[in-house]
Amino acid sequence: MLALNTLSNNQKQQLRNAFTLIDGESRDSIITKTDLINLYQQLGLPVPLDDQLNGMLKNSEGINFAQFLQTMAEELLVFEDRNTIYNALKLFAEEADYNRVSEELIIDVDRLKDACCSVQLGEIGSGDHRLTRQTFDELVKGFVLEQTDGKKLFLTGKWLDAYID
């Protein structure tokens, strides 16, 4: 329910319009597999496999507007979380290291580590609750590209895909 509270009235109305569009000609207030197939065909897109369609419908015969609204609100929260983290990480990418085509941020790992490991995570006066350098290294393991000059780069997009989506 928390996700629904984050939607504005305008967003709810836009989602109502989208629901009506997807519901299609049946106008039965339920999005069914047939509705999804018709939508993909009308858009000229390849129709997903049966198991993918079932996944969209959460393996039920169909979803009503309340279920659709809840699902979309949850998806929008993930999108917001991703954008927030992306924008925070963007602060560590120098202008020259920002690939505008792919929007991939290229960040010096040591610079990011210094910043992340210097922030106090607990309440003031509750002891030292900083992220250790060893824990940081574990969290970014597999998402670091070491260059020939010894510089290590954090692969932001891959990390976000793995942890946020």
XYZ file of N, CA and C in Angstrom:
495
model
N 0.801 -1.187 0.000
C 0.000 0.000 0.000
C 0.852 1.263 0.000
N 2.021 1.175 0.588
C 2.901 2.335 0.675
C 3.204 2.907 -0.700
N 3.406 2.040 -1.680
C 3.726 2.509 -3.024
C 2.597 3.361 -3.604
N 1.354 2.979 -3.339
C 0.215 3.744 -3.860
C 0.190 5.166 -3.330
N 0.638 5.337 -2.095
C 0.634 6.670 -1.485
C 1.618 7.623 -2.141
N 2.551 7.095 -2.917
C 3.550 7.951 -3.562
C 3.062 8.520 -4.889
N 1.944 7.999 -5.388
C 1.421 8.465 -6.673
C 0.597 9.736 -6.501
N 0.794 10.673 -7.405
C -0.029 11.886 -7.414
C -1.359 11.559 -8.089
N -2.327 12.439 -7.931
C -3.620 12.255 -8.599
C -3.450 12.230 -10.111
N -2.544 13.051 -10.626
C -2.272 13.085 -12.056
C -1.703 11.743 -12.532
N -0.781 11.167 -11.754
C -0.210 9.868 -12.123
C -1.287 8.785 -12.102
N -2.149 8.828 -11.099
C -3.240 7.838 -11.022
C -4.155 7.954 -12.235
N -4.443 9.172 -12.659
C -5.289 9.363 -13.830
C -4.590 8.858 -15.097
N -3.299 9.123 -15.208
C -2.548 8.620 -16.369
C -2.524 7.089 -16.379
N -2.392 6.489 -15.214
C -2.411 5.030 -15.134
C -3.804 4.480 -15.448
N -4.843 5.209 -15.053
C -6.214 4.805 -15.403
C -6.381 4.808 -16.923
N -5.857 5.853 -17.575
C -5.925 5.941 -19.033
C -5.159 4.791 -19.687
N -3.978 4.490 -19.152
C -3.174 3.381 -19.691
C -3.915 2.057 -19.510
N -4.506 1.871 -18.340
C -5.263 0.641 -18.070
C -6.393 0.484 -19.086
N -7.132 1.561 -19.313
C -8.250 1.530 -20.267
C -7.755 1.197 -21.667
N -6.621 1.760 -22.040
C -6.035 1.485 -23.347
C -5.651 0.008 -23.475
N -5.022 -0.526 -22.436
C -4.592 -1.931 -22.469
C -5.801 -2.860 -22.435
N -6.821 -2.502 -21.665
C -8.040 -3.311 -21.560
C -8.683 -3.483 -22.935
N -8.447 -2.533 -23.794
C -8.858 -2.653 -25.194
C -10.348 -2.675 -25.419
N -10.732 -3.369 -26.460
C -12.122 -3.382 -26.893
C -13.030 -4.159 -25.953
N -12.455 -5.048 -25.164
C -13.303 -5.856 -24.275
C -13.985 -4.993 -23.216
N -13.298 -3.954 -22.744
C -13.841 -3.028 -21.741
C -14.490 -3.765 -20.561
N -13.846 -4.865 -20.145
C -14.392 -5.648 -19.037
C -13.719 -5.315 -17.698
N -12.875 -4.275 -17.715
C -12.164 -3.809 -16.513
C -11.195 -4.835 -15.951
N -10.749 -5.733 -16.820
C -9.731 -6.727 -16.468
C -8.753 -6.795 -17.637
N -7.467 -6.696 -17.340
C -6.459 -6.896 -18.379
C -6.167 -8.383 -18.423
N -6.436 -8.973 -19.587
C -6.233 -10.411 -19.776
C -5.074 -10.641 -20.739
N -4.727 -11.897 -20.890
C -3.668 -12.268 -21.825
C -4.045 -11.836 -23.244
N -5.310 -11.970 -23.580
C -5.790 -11.555 -24.904
C -5.605 -10.052 -25.093
N -5.912 -9.276 -24.041
C -5.712 -7.820 -24.114
C -4.248 -7.485 -24.369
N -3.352 -8.179 -23.680
C -1.915 -7.919 -23.861
C -1.457 -8.288 -25.267
N -1.912 -9.421 -25.749
C -1.537 -9.855 -27.102
C -2.026 -8.826 -28.128
N -3.269 -8.378 -27.979
C -3.819 -7.370 -28.899
C -3.012 -6.077 -28.850
N -2.619 -5.660 -27.650
C -1.834 -4.435 -27.507
C -0.499 -4.557 -28.240
N 0.200 -5.648 -28.021
C 1.491 -5.840 -28.692
C 1.308 -5.848 -30.207
N 0.276 -6.523 -30.689
C 0.041 -6.582 -32.129
C -0.290 -5.202 -32.691
N -1.107 -4.419 -31.982
C -1.456 -3.078 -32.437
C -0.239 -2.169 -32.491
N 0.684 -2.378 -31.570
C 1.903 -1.563 -31.543
C 2.966 -2.074 -32.516
N 2.692 -3.226 -33.155
C 3.644 -3.792 -34.099
C 4.864 -4.390 -33.412
N 4.688 -4.804 -32.172
C 5.796 -5.393 -31.408
C 5.634 -6.900 -31.362
N 6.746 -7.622 -31.247
C 6.622 -9.077 -31.120
C 5.888 -9.439 -29.820
N 4.985 -10.360 -29.911
C 4.216 -10.788 -28.737
C 5.131 -11.633 -27.848
N 5.196 -11.297 -26.564
C 6.037 -12.077 -25.645
C 5.576 -13.534 -25.558
N 6.457 -14.375 -25.078
C 6.132 -15.779 -24.883
C 5.047 -15.922 -23.818
N 4.376 -17.052 -23.848
C 3.277 -17.306 -22.935
C 3.675 -17.140 -21.465
N 4.847 -17.656 -21.092
C 5.265 -17.531 -19.687
C 5.555 -16.076 -19.312
N 6.014 -15.279 -20.268
C 6.235 -13.854 -20.009
C 4.901 -13.135 -19.812
N 3.921 -13.474 -20.629
C 2.590 -12.885 -20.481
C 1.994 -13.275 -19.130
N 2.163 -14.542 -18.750
C 1.663 -14.983 -17.443
C 2.358 -14.227 -16.316
N 3.627 -13.936 -16.483
C 4.362 -13.169 -15.480
C 3.817 -11.757 -15.349
N 3.451 -11.163 -16.474
C 2.867 -9.818 -16.451
C 1.540 -9.815 -15.697
N 0.824 -10.915 -15.801
C -0.484 -11.022 -15.154
C -0.375 -11.694 -13.787
N 0.841 -11.903 -13.354
C 1.100 -12.542 -12.052
C 0.417 -13.903 -11.973
N 0.460 -14.629 -13.128
C -0.084 -15.989 -13.238
C -1.567 -16.095 -12.881
N -2.317 -15.039 -13.135
C -3.767 -15.104 -12.908
C -4.471 -14.954 -14.249
N -5.775 -15.068 -14.223
C -6.567 -14.925 -15.451
C -6.537 -13.495 -15.979
N -6.266 -12.558 -15.078
C -6.227 -11.159 -15.454
C -6.015 -10.303 -14.222
N -5.798 -9.022 -14.451
C -5.633 -8.115 -13.316
C -6.609 -6.953 -13.448
N -7.152 -6.552 -12.314
C -8.083 -5.418 -12.304
C -7.295 -4.125 -12.116
N -8.011 -3.018 -12.090
C -7.325 -1.727 -12.009
C -6.549 -1.565 -10.704
N -7.112 -2.006 -9.592
C -6.423 -1.873 -8.298
C -5.090 -2.632 -8.320
N -5.104 -3.840 -8.873
C -3.869 -4.631 -8.972
C -2.871 -3.959 -9.924
N -3.378 -3.462 -11.037
C -2.545 -2.763 -12.014
C -1.907 -1.529 -11.385
N -2.720 -0.758 -10.664
C -2.232 0.460 -10.022
C -1.143 0.135 -8.999
N -1.357 -0.891 -8.184
C -0.365 -1.288 -7.181
C 0.940 -1.723 -7.857
N 0.837 -2.532 -8.894
C 2.030 -3.008 -9.609
C 2.805 -1.850 -10.218
N 2.090 -0.945 -10.861
C 2.752 0.195 -11.496
C 3.371 1.126 -10.457
N 2.708 1.312 -9.330
C 3.265 2.154 -8.264
C 4.566 1.547 -7.740
N 4.591 0.227 -7.574
C 5.812 -0.444 -7.117
C 6.934 -0.289 -8.145
N 6.603 -0.420 -9.414
C 7.602 -0.276 -10.477
C 8.140 1.154 -10.530
N 7.261 2.124 -10.334
C 7.699 3.523 -10.340
C 8.616 3.820 -9.155
N 8.372 3.178 -8.014
C 9.263 3.353 -6.859
C 10.661 2.841 -7.170
N 10.739 1.681 -7.829
C 12.051 1.138 -8.216
C 12.745 2.110 -9.156
N 11.992 2.671 -10.097
C 12.535 3.643 -11.041
C 13.063 4.861 -10.301
N 12.287 5.348 -9.322
C 12.713 6.504 -8.531
C 13.972 6.185 -7.732
N 14.001 4.997 -7.111
C 15.185 4.587 -6.351
C 16.414 4.567 -7.251
N 16.259 4.010 -8.427
C 17.367 3.917 -9.367
C 17.850 5.314 -9.768
N 16.911 6.213 -10.068
C 17.286 7.575 -10.458
C 17.982 8.316 -9.323
N 17.500 8.138 -8.108
C 18.108 8.792 -6.956
C 19.545 8.330 -6.773
N 19.751 7.021 -6.835
C 21.105 6.470 -6.669
C 21.993 6.897 -7.834
N 21.446 6.845 -9.043
C 22.205 7.254 -10.225
C 22.663 8.710 -10.092
N 21.744 9.586 -9.684
C 22.096 11.007 -9.534
C 23.124 11.221 -8.435
N 23.042 10.436 -7.370
C 24.039 10.548 -6.306
C 25.410 10.097 -6.819
N 25.441 9.008 -7.560
C 26.705 8.520 -8.109
C 27.265 9.468 -9.163
N 26.385 10.169 -9.841
C 26.791 11.115 -10.882
C 27.711 12.204 -10.312
N 27.547 12.497 -9.026
C 28.386 13.501 -8.376
C 29.862 13.085 -8.350
N 30.105 11.778 -8.439
C 31.474 11.271 -8.377
C 32.104 11.096 -9.757
N 31.324 11.241 -10.785
C 31.850 11.137 -12.146
C 32.246 12.521 -12.611
N 33.456 12.622 -13.059
C 33.891 13.910 -13.589
C 33.273 14.099 -14.963
N 33.097 15.341 -15.360
C 32.444 15.666 -16.634
C 33.038 14.876 -17.795
N 34.339 14.739 -17.819
C 35.001 14.029 -18.919
C 34.728 12.533 -18.870
N 34.317 12.034 -17.698
C 34.103 10.595 -17.538
C 32.642 10.186 -17.696
N 31.811 11.080 -18.165
C 30.393 10.800 -18.318
C 30.106 10.562 -19.791
N 29.687 9.352 -20.128
C 29.380 8.995 -21.498
C 27.925 9.384 -21.784
N 27.729 10.463 -22.512
C 26.381 10.987 -22.745
C 25.529 10.085 -23.634
N 26.150 9.256 -24.434
C 25.379 8.388 -25.319
C 24.722 7.265 -24.518
N 25.495 6.549 -23.717
C 24.956 5.421 -22.967
C 24.528 5.812 -21.562
N 24.849 7.026 -21.159
C 24.604 7.521 -19.813
C 25.306 6.670 -18.755
N 26.344 5.964 -19.175
C 27.157 5.173 -18.246
C 28.079 6.123 -17.502
N 28.054 6.015 -16.195
C 28.956 6.822 -15.377
C 30.242 6.042 -15.183
N 31.342 6.721 -15.353
C 32.648 6.096 -15.136
C 33.264 6.802 -13.938
N 33.389 6.041 -12.848
C 33.803 6.621 -11.576
C 35.067 5.946 -11.086
N 36.004 6.736 -10.611
C 37.217 6.209 -10.004
C 36.822 5.490 -8.706
N 37.128 4.197 -8.617
C 36.714 3.390 -7.471
C 37.304 3.925 -6.168
N 38.551 4.330 -6.188
C 39.181 4.801 -4.954
C 38.521 6.078 -4.443
N 38.135 6.948 -5.352
C 37.447 8.189 -4.963
C 36.088 7.872 -4.335
N 35.354 6.945 -4.949
C 34.060 6.543 -4.418
C 34.225 5.839 -3.067
N 35.230 4.984 -2.961
C 35.476 4.267 -1.716
C 35.786 5.240 -0.580
N 36.642 6.232 -0.846
C 36.977 7.224 0.175
C 35.720 7.922 0.690
N 34.838 8.281 -0.230
C 33.614 8.976 0.162
C 32.675 8.048 0.942
N 32.457 6.852 0.432
C 31.528 5.922 1.078
C 32.006 5.472 2.456
N 33.299 5.329 2.609
C 33.840 4.827 3.874
C 34.078 5.935 4.896
N 33.803 7.164 4.531
C 33.991 8.261 5.477
C 32.674 8.733 6.096
N 31.560 8.213 5.623
C 30.254 8.635 6.103
C 29.853 7.825 7.332
N 29.419 8.525 8.375
C 28.945 7.882 9.604
C 27.526 7.366 9.352
N 27.305 6.058 9.480
C 26.003 5.474 9.174
C 25.055 5.442 10.368
N 25.579 5.403 11.586
C 24.727 5.369 12.777
C 24.475 6.763 13.302
N 23.753 6.818 14.411
C 23.498 8.104 15.049
C 24.786 8.644 15.648
N 24.900 9.949 15.702
C 26.073 10.584 16.303
C 26.156 10.172 17.762
N 27.335 9.756 18.180
C 27.543 9.330 19.550
C 27.282 7.850 19.775
N 26.885 7.126 18.732
C 26.589 5.705 18.906
C 27.773 4.810 18.528
N 28.924 5.407 18.334
C 30.090 4.626 17.933
C 30.390 4.821 16.458
N 31.425 4.154 16.027
C 31.839 4.275 14.622
C 31.102 3.234 13.784
N 30.207 3.701 12.941
C 29.420 2.811 12.088
C 29.668 3.135 10.623
N 30.906 3.213 10.268
C 31.237 3.503 8.864
C 31.383 2.200 8.089
N 31.163 2.312 6.806
C 31.381 1.201 5.897
C 32.885 0.937 5.844
N 33.291 -0.309 6.057
C 34.727 -0.604 6.008
C 35.173 -0.699 4.561
N 36.433 -0.478 4.340
C 36.985 -0.554 2.987
C 36.846 -1.979 2.442
N 36.992 -2.956 3.316
C 36.859 -4.352 2.902
C 35.413 -4.642 2.468
N 34.436 -4.151 3.218
C 33.028 -4.346 2.852
C 32.722 -3.643 1.538
N 33.246 -2.435 1.372
C 33.051 -1.706 0.114
C 33.580 -2.546 -1.050
N 34.804 -3.084 -0.884
C 35.392 -3.897 -1.955
C 34.512 -5.096 -2.304
N 33.892 -5.702 -1.291
C 32.995 -6.836 -1.535
C 31.741 -6.395 -2.289
N 31.222 -5.228 -1.939
C 29.999 -4.732 -2.575
C 30.185 -4.381 -4.048
N 31.394 -3.977 -4.419
C 31.632 -3.591 -5.816
C 32.369 -4.677 -6.605
N 32.658 -5.782 -5.938
C 33.368 -6.885 -6.602
C 32.588 -7.326 -7.849
N 33.270 -7.429 -8.950
C 32.628 -7.796 -10.200
C 32.136 -6.600 -11.002
N 32.232 -5.415 -10.406
C 31.756 -4.205 -11.073
C 32.879 -3.180 -11.202
N 34.105 -3.680 -11.205
C 35.279 -2.810 -11.292
C 36.093 -3.241 -12.502
N 36.482 -2.259 -13.266
C 37.314 -2.494 -14.441
C 38.680 -1.884 -14.165
N 39.708 -2.732 -14.143
C 41.058 -2.225 -13.898
C 41.713 -1.911 -15.235
N 42.210 -0.682 -15.338
C 42.847 -0.254 -16.577
C 44.338 -0.556 -16.540
N 44.968 -0.436 -17.694
C 46.398 -0.735 -17.783
C 47.251 0.215 -16.951
N 46.752 1.419 -16.695
C 47.518 2.376 -15.881
C 47.310 2.155 -14.378
N 46.554 1.107 -14.015
C 46.330 0.788 -12.611
C 45.081 1.433 -12.030
N 44.488 2.354 -12.757
C 43.271 3.016 -12.281
C 42.107 2.025 -12.339
N 41.295 2.025 -11.296
C 40.139 1.134 -11.232
C 38.875 1.965 -11.411
N 38.010 1.501 -12.314
C 36.775 2.215 -12.622
C 35.563 1.405 -12.177
N 34.608 2.093 -11.580
C 33.366 1.482 -11.126
C 32.369 1.484 -12.278
N 31.836 0.323 -12.612
C 30.877 0.178 -13.705
C 29.460 0.391 -13.144
N 29.063 1.627 -13.111
C 27.825 2.044 -12.458
C 26.587 1.355 -13.015
N 26.443 1.367 -14.330
C 25.250 0.802 -14.951
C 25.064 -0.664 -14.626
N 26.137 -1.428 -14.681
C 26.052 -2.862 -14.382
C 25.694 -3.089 -12.917
N 26.250 -2.267 -12.026
C 25.957 -2.382 -10.601
C 24.482 -2.071 -10.334
N 23.993 -0.990 -10.942
C 22.585 -0.630 -10.780
C 21.671 -1.729 -11.308
N 22.015 -2.291 -12.455
C 21.211 -3.381 -13.032
C 21.162 -4.577 -12.087
N 22.274 -4.873 -11.443
C 22.349 -6.042 -10.567
C 21.657 -5.827 -9.220
N 21.792 -4.636 -8.653
C 21.289 -4.411 -7.305
C 19.971 -3.676 -7.215
N 19.617 -2.907 -8.215
C 18.421 -2.075 -8.105
C 17.251 -2.631 -8.917
N 17.511 -3.190 -10.066
C 16.390 -3.673 -10.886
C 15.911 -5.032 -10.472
